Short mmCIF file of C-alpha atoms and ligand atoms in Angstrom, two decimals:
data_model
loop_
_atom_site.label_atom_id
_atom_site.label_comp_id
_atom_site.label_asym_id
_atom_site.label_seq_id
_atom_site.Cartn_x
_atom_site.Cartn_y
_atom_site.Cartn_z
CA MET A 60 -28.88 69.16 -61.71
CA LEU A 61 -25.95 70.04 -62.25
CA PHE A 62 -24.53 73.41 -63.15
CA SER A 63 -21.37 75.45 -62.79
CA GLN A 64 -20.75 78.92 -62.69
CA GLN A 65 -17.65 79.34 -60.79
CA TYR A 66 -13.93 78.16 -63.09
CA GLN A 67 -16.00 80.45 -65.99
CA GLN A 68 -16.51 83.25 -63.39
CA LEU A 69 -12.61 83.60 -62.49
CA PRO A 70 -9.76 84.53 -64.95
CA THR A 71 -8.64 81.89 -65.91
CA VAL A 72 -4.92 82.01 -65.33
CA ASP A 73 -2.96 79.72 -67.25
CA LYS A 74 0.70 79.35 -65.71
CA GLN A 75 3.15 76.13 -66.62
CA THR A 76 5.08 74.21 -63.36
CA GLY A 77 7.95 76.49 -63.06
CA GLU A 78 6.13 79.88 -63.38
CA ARG A 79 5.12 80.79 -60.45
CA ASP A 80 6.82 84.21 -60.48
CA SER A 81 5.04 85.30 -63.06
CA PHE A 82 2.28 84.44 -62.31
CA ARG A 83 2.82 86.19 -59.19
CA LYS A 84 3.49 89.57 -60.84
CA ASP A 85 0.44 88.62 -63.11
CA THR A 86 -1.69 88.57 -60.36
CA ARG A 87 -0.72 91.35 -58.02
CA LYS A 88 -1.61 93.71 -61.73
CA ARG A 89 -5.04 92.03 -61.94
CA GLY A 90 -5.05 92.22 -57.82
CA PHE A 91 -8.77 93.88 -57.15
CA CYS A 92 -10.29 92.50 -60.33
CA LEU A 93 -9.53 89.43 -59.29
CA ARG A 94 -10.81 90.20 -55.77
CA ALA A 95 -13.86 91.81 -56.65
CA ILE A 96 -14.79 88.72 -59.43
CA ALA A 97 -12.99 85.89 -56.21
CA ILE A 98 -16.52 87.84 -54.04
CA ILE A 99 -18.84 87.76 -56.43
CA ALA A 100 -17.76 84.27 -57.02
CA ILE A 101 -17.82 82.86 -53.80
CA MET A 102 -20.70 84.55 -53.24
CA TRP A 103 -22.95 83.34 -56.34
CA ALA A 104 -21.48 79.39 -54.80
CA SER A 105 -23.16 80.29 -51.20
CA LEU A 106 -25.65 81.51 -52.71
CA THR A 107 -26.68 78.71 -54.99
CA ALA A 108 -25.38 76.00 -52.05
CA ALA A 109 -27.81 77.51 -49.60
CA ARG A 110 -30.25 76.79 -51.64
CA MET A 111 -28.99 73.71 -52.35
CA PHE A 112 -28.29 72.04 -49.11
CA ARG A 113 -29.92 73.52 -46.04
CA SER A 114 -27.68 72.10 -43.39
CA LYS A 115 -26.04 73.05 -41.02
CA GLY A 116 -22.53 72.24 -42.08
CA PHE A 117 -23.35 73.77 -44.29
CA TRP A 118 -23.17 77.26 -43.27
CA SER A 119 -20.29 76.65 -40.45
CA ALA A 120 -17.78 75.68 -44.13
CA CYS A 121 -18.89 78.72 -46.21
CA HIS A 122 -19.12 81.00 -42.40
CA GLY A 123 -14.99 80.18 -42.84
CA LEU A 124 -15.33 80.67 -46.66
CA GLN A 125 -16.94 84.30 -46.59
CA ARG A 126 -15.01 85.72 -42.93
CA ASN A 127 -12.15 86.62 -45.02
CA SER A 128 -11.11 85.04 -48.09
CA SER A 129 -11.38 88.06 -50.24
CA THR A 130 -7.67 89.43 -48.85
CA LEU A 131 -6.28 86.33 -50.29
CA ALA A 132 -5.22 86.02 -54.17
CA GLN A 133 -6.83 83.37 -56.03
CA LEU A 134 -4.45 80.48 -56.85
CA PRO A 135 -4.82 79.50 -61.29
CA SER A 136 -7.51 78.17 -62.92
CA HIS A 137 -6.18 75.67 -64.95
CA TYR A 138 -2.39 74.95 -65.87
CA THR A 139 -1.58 74.47 -69.95
CA LEU A 140 -0.33 70.51 -71.05
CA PRO A 141 1.91 69.91 -74.10
CA SER A 142 -1.18 70.13 -76.57
CA GLY A 143 -1.53 73.36 -75.60
CA ASP A 144 -5.55 71.77 -74.17
CA LYS A 145 -6.18 73.53 -70.07
CA ILE A 146 -7.04 70.87 -67.65
CA PRO A 147 -8.20 73.10 -64.04
CA SER A 148 -6.29 72.88 -61.22
CA VAL A 149 -9.12 70.98 -59.04
CA ALA A 150 -10.92 68.29 -59.50
CA LEU A 151 -12.94 65.73 -57.79
CA GLY A 152 -11.86 62.78 -57.02
CA VAL A 153 -14.65 60.07 -57.07
CA TRP A 154 -12.39 57.55 -55.75
CA GLN A 155 -15.01 55.48 -52.54
CA ALA A 156 -17.89 58.03 -53.83
CA SER A 157 -21.18 56.93 -55.05
CA LYS A 158 -24.22 57.80 -56.87
CA GLY A 159 -25.42 61.26 -56.86
CA GLU A 160 -22.49 62.29 -55.06
CA THR A 161 -20.48 63.50 -57.97
CA ALA A 162 -21.33 67.10 -57.48
CA LEU A 163 -20.83 69.49 -60.04
CA GLU A 164 -23.53 71.86 -58.87
CA VAL A 165 -20.51 74.04 -57.12
CA GLY A 166 -18.19 74.66 -59.86
CA TYR A 167 -16.06 71.11 -60.37
CA LYS A 168 -15.35 71.58 -64.11
CA HIS A 169 -12.15 68.62 -63.88
CA ILE A 170 -14.23 64.73 -62.54
CA ASP A 171 -11.21 62.49 -61.62
CA GLY A 172 -12.66 59.23 -62.08
CA ALA A 173 -11.63 55.75 -63.75
CA TRP A 174 -12.81 52.28 -64.70
CA ILE A 175 -12.21 50.44 -61.59
CA TYR A 176 -14.17 52.12 -59.65
CA ARG A 177 -16.96 51.30 -60.96
CA ASN A 178 -18.55 54.41 -60.30
CA GLU A 179 -18.35 56.12 -64.21
CA GLU A 180 -22.08 55.61 -65.01
CA GLU A 181 -23.21 57.32 -61.69
CA VAL A 182 -21.13 60.08 -62.78
CA GLY A 183 -22.47 59.65 -66.56
CA GLN A 184 -26.00 60.11 -65.49
CA ALA A 185 -24.93 63.47 -63.02
CA LEU A 186 -22.85 65.18 -66.50
CA LYS A 187 -26.36 64.20 -68.47
CA GLU A 188 -28.65 65.93 -65.92
CA SER A 189 -25.94 69.13 -65.86
CA SER A 190 -26.15 71.95 -67.94
CA VAL A 191 -22.37 72.08 -68.50
CA PRO A 192 -21.79 72.08 -72.71
CA ARG A 193 -19.11 69.01 -73.21
CA GLU A 194 -16.31 70.73 -73.68
CA GLU A 195 -16.08 72.77 -70.73
CA LEU A 196 -15.45 70.21 -68.36
CA TRP A 197 -12.82 67.72 -67.91
CA LEU A 198 -13.18 64.20 -67.92
CA THR A 199 -10.42 61.65 -67.03
CA SER A 200 -10.49 58.45 -66.45
CA LYS A 201 -7.80 55.45 -66.25
CA LEU A 202 -6.98 51.89 -67.78
CA TRP A 203 -7.32 49.19 -65.57
CA ASN A 204 -4.61 46.75 -65.19
CA THR A 205 -6.08 44.23 -66.58
CA PHE A 206 -6.59 45.77 -69.68
CA HIS A 207 -2.40 47.18 -70.68
CA ALA A 208 -2.91 44.43 -73.72
CA PRO A 209 -2.96 45.67 -76.63
CA GLU A 210 -6.07 44.74 -77.70
CA ASP A 211 -7.99 45.59 -74.58
CA ILE A 212 -7.33 49.02 -74.79
CA GLU A 213 -9.82 50.09 -77.11
CA PRO A 214 -12.89 48.34 -75.67
CA ALA A 215 -12.17 49.25 -72.22
CA LEU A 216 -11.97 52.68 -73.54
CA ASP A 217 -15.00 52.10 -75.23
CA GLN A 218 -16.69 50.60 -72.19
CA SER A 219 -16.00 53.35 -70.46
CA LEU A 220 -17.00 55.95 -73.18
CA SER A 221 -20.12 55.15 -73.19
CA MET A 222 -20.73 54.31 -69.75
CA LEU A 223 -20.38 58.75 -69.20
CA GLY A 224 -22.54 59.16 -71.41
CA THR A 225 -19.13 61.02 -74.53
CA ASP A 226 -16.92 60.35 -77.62
CA TYR A 227 -13.74 61.56 -76.38
CA LEU A 228 -12.55 62.16 -72.20
CA ASP A 229 -10.58 64.76 -71.94
CA LEU A 230 -7.51 62.30 -69.94
CA TYR A 231 -6.82 58.69 -70.05
CA LEU A 232 -4.00 57.68 -67.58
CA ILE A 233 -2.41 53.80 -67.19
CA HIS A 234 -4.13 53.50 -63.70
CA TRP A 235 -0.68 51.28 -62.48
CA PRO A 236 2.70 50.17 -63.84
CA VAL A 237 1.44 47.03 -63.72
CA ALA A 238 -0.39 45.06 -65.57
CA PHE A 239 -2.60 41.36 -65.24
CA LYS A 240 -3.65 39.43 -67.80
CA LYS A 241 -7.01 39.51 -68.04
CA GLU A 242 -8.22 35.85 -67.03
CA GLY A 243 -6.69 36.06 -64.02
CA SER A 244 -7.23 37.83 -60.61
CA ASN A 245 -4.34 39.25 -60.01
CA ILE A 246 -2.21 37.11 -62.41
CA LEU A 247 0.69 39.83 -63.77
CA ASP A 248 1.16 40.51 -67.55
CA GLU A 249 5.49 40.59 -66.23
CA ASN A 250 6.45 42.26 -70.74
CA LEU A 251 3.80 44.45 -70.50
CA THR A 252 4.56 45.21 -66.25
CA ALA A 253 8.16 46.14 -67.26
CA ASP A 254 7.90 47.79 -70.36
CA PRO A 255 4.54 49.52 -70.99
CA TYR A 256 6.02 50.87 -74.11
CA PRO A 257 3.25 48.52 -75.88
CA THR A 258 0.72 50.02 -73.88
CA TRP A 259 1.67 53.41 -74.83
CA GLN A 260 1.41 53.35 -78.11
CA LYS A 261 -2.03 51.37 -78.69
CA LEU A 262 -2.85 54.55 -76.14
CA GLU A 263 -1.86 57.26 -78.98
CA GLU A 264 -3.27 55.75 -81.36
CA LEU A 265 -6.15 56.20 -79.74
CA VAL A 266 -5.44 59.65 -78.96
CA ASP A 267 -4.86 60.67 -82.83
CA LYS A 268 -8.35 58.70 -83.28
CA GLY A 269 -10.08 61.46 -81.66
CA LYS A 270 -11.17 59.57 -78.74
CA ILE A 271 -8.79 60.63 -76.17
CA ARG A 272 -7.40 64.01 -76.04
CA ASN A 273 -4.13 64.09 -73.79
CA ILE A 274 -2.87 60.26 -72.61
CA GLY A 275 -0.99 59.99 -68.97
CA ILE A 276 0.14 57.34 -66.38
CA SER A 277 -0.42 57.13 -62.35
CA ASN A 278 1.60 55.49 -59.95
CA PHE A 279 4.50 56.07 -62.29
CA ASN A 280 8.16 56.55 -60.40
CA ILE A 281 11.18 58.35 -61.92
CA ARG A 282 12.70 54.20 -63.24
CA ARG A 283 9.03 54.01 -64.83
CA VAL A 284 8.84 57.28 -66.12
CA GLN A 285 12.32 57.07 -67.87
CA ASN A 286 11.88 52.98 -69.17
CA LEU A 287 8.57 55.04 -70.68
CA THR A 288 9.92 57.95 -72.33
CA ALA A 289 13.42 56.51 -73.01
CA ASN A 290 11.40 55.28 -76.51
CA LYS A 291 11.02 57.40 -79.44
CA LEU A 292 7.81 58.32 -77.91
CA LYS A 293 4.98 59.98 -79.90
CA TYR A 294 3.68 61.73 -77.37
CA GLN A 295 5.31 62.46 -74.00
CA PRO A 296 2.70 61.50 -71.02
CA ALA A 297 1.55 64.81 -70.04
CA VAL A 298 0.43 64.11 -66.30
CA ASN A 299 1.72 61.33 -64.08
CA GLN A 300 -0.52 61.13 -61.03
CA TRP A 301 0.87 61.81 -58.20
CA SER A 302 4.96 61.52 -59.16
CA LYS A 303 6.33 64.83 -61.11
CA GLU A 304 9.67 64.32 -63.12
CA ASN A 305 10.60 67.05 -65.87
CA GLY A 306 7.83 67.91 -68.92
CA LEU A 307 5.81 66.51 -66.88
CA LEU A 308 3.18 68.37 -64.78
CA LEU A 309 1.78 66.96 -60.91
CA GLU A 310 -1.57 65.33 -59.45
CA ALA A 311 -1.41 65.18 -56.35
CA TYR A 312 -3.95 62.28 -55.52
CA SER A 313 -5.39 61.53 -51.83
CA PRO A 314 -4.43 64.82 -51.23
CA LEU A 315 -5.29 65.17 -47.61
CA GLY A 316 -4.37 62.03 -46.67
CA SER A 317 -7.35 59.73 -47.93
CA ASP A 318 -9.65 58.11 -45.95
CA LYS A 319 -7.15 56.28 -43.21
CA GLN A 320 -5.47 59.91 -42.73
CA VAL A 321 -7.51 62.81 -43.15
CA GLY A 322 -8.21 62.64 -39.39
CA GLN A 323 -4.28 63.66 -38.68
CA SER A 324 -3.50 65.89 -41.79
CA LEU A 325 -5.84 68.45 -41.35
CA SER A 326 -5.24 68.73 -36.95
CA VAL A 327 -0.87 68.94 -38.01
CA PRO A 328 -0.07 71.97 -36.12
CA GLU A 329 1.46 74.46 -39.00
CA VAL A 330 -2.14 73.51 -41.02
CA LYS A 331 -4.38 74.48 -38.01
CA ASP A 332 -2.06 77.60 -37.67
CA VAL A 333 -2.22 78.88 -41.07
CA ALA A 334 -6.26 78.21 -40.95
CA SER A 335 -7.22 80.07 -37.86
CA LYS A 336 -4.71 82.66 -39.50
CA LEU A 337 -6.26 83.06 -42.39
CA GLY A 338 -10.25 82.03 -41.33
CA ILE A 339 -10.32 79.25 -44.23
CA THR A 340 -11.15 75.56 -43.32
CA PRO A 341 -7.89 73.54 -42.87
CA ALA A 342 -9.42 71.17 -45.92
CA GLN A 343 -8.77 74.67 -47.64
CA VAL A 344 -5.29 75.31 -46.81
CA LEU A 345 -4.46 71.54 -47.93
CA ILE A 346 -5.17 71.85 -50.87
CA SER A 347 -4.37 75.57 -51.59
CA TRP A 348 -0.73 74.60 -51.24
CA HIS A 349 -0.47 71.87 -53.46
CA VAL A 350 -2.19 74.32 -55.64
CA GLN A 351 0.71 76.50 -55.10
CA ARG A 352 3.06 74.15 -55.60
CA GLY A 353 2.18 73.40 -59.01
CA THR A 354 0.33 70.41 -58.65
CA ILE A 355 -3.72 69.97 -59.81
CA VAL A 356 -5.54 68.54 -56.69
CA LEU A 357 -7.57 65.65 -56.92
CA PRO A 358 -10.04 66.17 -53.20
CA LYS A 359 -12.58 63.42 -52.80
CA SER A 360 -15.59 64.28 -50.92
CA VAL A 361 -19.11 62.97 -50.64
CA THR A 362 -20.36 66.10 -48.33
CA PRO A 363 -21.84 69.18 -49.79
CA SER A 364 -20.63 71.31 -47.91
CA ARG A 365 -16.81 69.93 -48.25
CA ILE A 366 -18.06 69.73 -51.75
CA LEU A 367 -18.28 72.97 -51.31
CA GLU A 368 -15.40 74.15 -49.82
CA ASN A 369 -12.95 72.54 -51.36
CA LEU A 370 -13.36 73.66 -54.97
CA ASN A 371 -11.95 77.04 -53.42
CA VAL A 372 -8.47 78.11 -53.34
CA PHE A 373 -6.53 79.91 -52.10
CA GLU A 374 -3.22 82.08 -52.77
CA LEU A 375 -1.66 82.08 -49.55
CA PRO A 376 1.27 84.26 -47.94
CA GLN A 377 4.08 84.09 -48.42
CA GLU A 378 5.23 83.20 -45.06
CA ASP A 379 2.93 80.54 -44.76
CA PHE A 380 3.13 79.18 -47.30
CA GLU A 381 7.04 78.52 -46.54
CA LYS A 382 5.56 77.65 -43.47
CA LEU A 383 3.59 74.49 -45.05
CA GLU A 384 7.03 73.66 -46.60
CA THR A 385 9.10 72.78 -43.91
CA ALA A 386 6.31 71.33 -42.04
CA ALA A 387 5.61 68.90 -45.38
CA THR A 388 9.48 68.22 -45.03
CA SER A 389 10.24 68.01 -41.69
CA HIS A 390 9.18 64.09 -41.99
CA PRO A 391 9.95 61.31 -44.56
CA PRO A 392 7.40 60.92 -46.52
CA GLN A 393 4.55 58.56 -45.51
CA ARG A 394 2.63 56.60 -48.57
CA VAL A 395 -0.80 56.11 -47.78
CA VAL A 396 -1.83 54.31 -50.76
CA ASN A 397 0.23 50.96 -51.52
CA PRO A 398 -2.00 48.07 -53.57
CA SER A 399 1.49 46.12 -53.78
CA ASN A 400 0.37 44.24 -50.30
CA GLY A 401 -3.05 43.60 -51.50
CA TRP A 402 -2.17 42.65 -54.84
CA LYS A 403 0.33 40.36 -53.82
CA LEU A 404 2.84 41.68 -56.43
CA PRO A 405 6.31 40.44 -55.99
CA PHE A 406 7.33 43.56 -55.80
CA ASP A 407 6.91 47.06 -54.09
CA VAL A 408 5.15 48.89 -57.23
CA PHE A 409 7.31 52.47 -56.15
CA ASP A 410 10.26 50.44 -55.51
CA GLY A 411 10.20 52.80 -52.03
CA GLN A 412 10.63 55.87 -54.27
N1 LIG B 213 -5.25 57.56 -59.73
C1 LIG B 213 -4.43 56.33 -58.21
O1 LIG B 213 -4.26 55.51 -58.12
C2 LIG B 213 -5.43 57.57 -57.18
C3 LIG B 213 -5.11 56.68 -55.70
C4 LIG B 213 -5.73 57.60 -55.10
C5 LIG B 213 -6.56 58.53 -55.10
N2 LIG B 213 -7.27 57.94 -56.91
C6 LIG B 213 -8.46 60.18 -56.60
O2 LIG B 213 -7.71 61.39 -55.63
C7 LIG B 213 -8.47 61.62 -54.84
C8 LIG B 213 -8.44 61.22 -53.33
O3 LIG B 213 -8.77 61.42 -53.12
P1 LIG B 213 -8.61 60.09 -51.86
O4 LIG B 213 -9.96 59.65 -51.63
O5 LIG B 213 -7.91 59.05 -51.70
O6 LIG B 213 -7.74 61.24 -50.31
P2 LIG B 213 -8.63 62.23 -50.15
O7 LIG B 213 -9.28 63.63 -51.21
O8 LIG B 213 -7.35 62.84 -50.05
O9 LIG B 213 -9.05 62.64 -49.19
C9 LIG B 213 -11.25 61.94 -48.65
C10 LIG B 213 -11.70 61.71 -47.52
O10 LIG B 213 -11.22 63.62 -46.73
C11 LIG B 213 -12.35 63.34 -46.33
N3 LIG B 213 -12.81 65.20 -46.38
C12 LIG B 213 -12.55 65.41 -48.09
N4 LIG B 213 -12.69 67.09 -47.65
C13 LIG B 213 -12.82 67.22 -46.39
C14 LIG B 213 -13.01 68.42 -45.63
N5 LIG B 213 -12.69 69.86 -46.18
N6 LIG B 213 -13.04 68.11 -44.68
C15 LIG B 213 -12.36 66.70 -43.61
N7 LIG B 213 -12.84 66.49 -44.33
C16 LIG B 213 -12.34 65.75 -45.77
C17 LIG B 213 -13.45 62.93 -47.09
O11 LIG B 213 -14.54 62.54 -46.01
P3 LIG B 213 -16.14 62.28 -47.06
O12 LIG B 213 -16.11 61.94 -49.20
O13 LIG B 213 -16.86 62.01 -46.45
O14 LIG B 213 -16.60 64.21 -47.09
C18 LIG B 213 -12.96 61.78 -47.33
O15 LIG B 213 -13.19 60.72 -46.22
C19 LIG B 213 -9.80 59.76 -55.66
O16 LIG B 213 -11.17 60.25 -55.34
C20 LIG B 213 -9.27 59.50 -56.33
O17 LIG B 213 -9.91 60.33 -58.12
C21 LIG B 213 -6.47 58.73 -57.59
C1 LIG B 214 7.86 37.58 -72.35
O1 LIG B 214 8.87 38.22 -73.43
C2 LIG B 214 9.98 36.98 -73.56
C3 LIG B 214 11.21 37.90 -74.08
O2 LIG B 214 10.52 38.92 -75.23
C4 LIG B 214 9.33 36.28 -74.58
O3 LIG B 214 10.16 35.43 -74.85
C5 LIG B 214 8.01 35.30 -74.53
O4 LIG B 214 6.97 34.79 -74.69
C6 LIG B 214 7.21 36.52 -74.23
N1 LIG B 214 5.78 37.15 -73.03
C7 LIG B 214 4.60 36.60 -73.50
C8 LIG B 214 2.70 36.15 -72.22
O5 LIG B 214 4.08 37.94 -74.21
C1 LIG B 215 11.94 49.36 -70.45
O1 LIG B 215 12.38 48.51 -69.51
C2 LIG B 215 12.56 47.02 -69.95
C3 LIG B 215 12.83 45.43 -68.56
O2 LIG B 215 14.18 46.31 -68.32
C4 LIG B 215 13.72 46.96 -71.06
O3 LIG B 215 12.74 45.57 -71.59
C5 LIG B 215 13.45 48.20 -71.77
O4 LIG B 215 14.23 47.67 -73.19
C6 LIG B 215 13.09 49.23 -71.81
N1 LIG B 215 13.31 49.95 -72.96
C7 LIG B 215 14.28 50.79 -72.89
C8 LIG B 215 13.33 51.87 -73.97
O5 LIG B 215 15.13 51.50 -73.07
C1 LIG B 216 -8.99 86.32 -40.80
O1 LIG B 216 -9.65 85.78 -40.21
C2 LIG B 216 -9.54 85.23 -38.11
C3 LIG B 216 -10.51 85.43 -37.65
O2 LIG B 216 -11.32 86.42 -37.66
C4 LIG B 216 -8.38 87.03 -38.53
O3 LIG B 216 -8.06 85.92 -37.24
C5 LIG B 216 -7.10 86.68 -39.14
O4 LIG B 216 -6.10 88.35 -39.13
C6 LIG B 216 -8.04 87.89 -41.55
N1 LIG B 216 -7.05 87.02 -41.76
C7 LIG B 216 -6.24 88.09 -43.11
C8 LIG B 216 -6.01 87.16 -43.16
O5 LIG B 216 -7.91 89.10 -42.34
#
């Protein structure tokens, strides 16, 4: 039931963090071509989706897309990691998404999953039903906190691989810089939490074994990134979900503010203004802004019309982009995901950073 075309139809523009200007030049040169391809892609996606979901919600969401998105350039569809692999800039997040809700129909090639989301079997089923060849997909999974001990990592990975129905992951992340002992619920393994290097070494071994193509980290603050990278690593972490350091590509999770704050995020006046000016939706403004800042973005939705909507990113005019930057930095950062209290950790996992 799953198929996709859109990334195939869009040009693959490689962009490393910090190369926005050269990308822009490139974009202008290819402006006409990009626009033409974008129009075809959007029409294709709309027609396909129309066949799939004949709902009023879908059409109202699409209306915004069709109106004048053709006047906006496309943002990069991929970034290149140190391994040379190209990671699609927009993923479908599948936290709190269950069966049948991981829709590759509209062109997602990047699925951001995790062992702990407890839906890898459903994701695997959806992938199996899709006609997208494995090598065109980007599958991310995450090592859960109870499996950080070197001897537990490969069995945990194998379980994810088997549920997903694949023999390799494109990216495997240490989900949190928090190691729990396997026997108890949330009993901290202090050594592996303080120093994740043994965990990392095992992951490097699994890269060499061909079971993982790239390894990365998630929820590591700067101090923790530096602690890990102070070791002589065979493979540097390729990405960090949420915070960015030198040479690490940022993956922005909960880009809409997660369930709790999505309403608030979408009604920020600057976001609404830019959306109505450009004829796109507030969610598209936020997702585009993330990609334009040079990050991978992982919006989650279980709603077909939104799944389609969220894949369509647009290069925002500079003045609108700056308006959003100003709005975003005019208040202290608000963290929406922090399990430190829930896990009764004797420290804040982010150390307030
Ligand atoms: N590494 C980590 O520790 C970590 C932590 C958190 C998240 N993540 C990843 O990031 C992904 C996204 O984060 P998230 O799920 O917390 O939050 P999110 O993507 O910021 O927000 C999801 C919420 O926004 C709604 N939504 C989505 N698209 C919308 C649209 N176009 N218009 C209006 N509402 C829309 C969704 O509703 P519906 O689904 O009902 O449509 C859902 O309520 C996760 O699925 C996961 O893959 C990773
Ligand atoms: C943790 O590290 C300390 C100091 O290196 C060591 O004495 C202790 O046995 C370790 N604990 C575990 C559970 O491995
Ligand atoms: C990382 O931090 C731990 C705990 O403070 C320390 O034992 C370890 O030596 C550090 N690693 C490096 C490479 O500095
Ligand atoms: C997009 O459409 C809206 C509403 O139709 C219009 O006000 C706006 O000027 C258009 N924007 C662009 C960039 O064409």
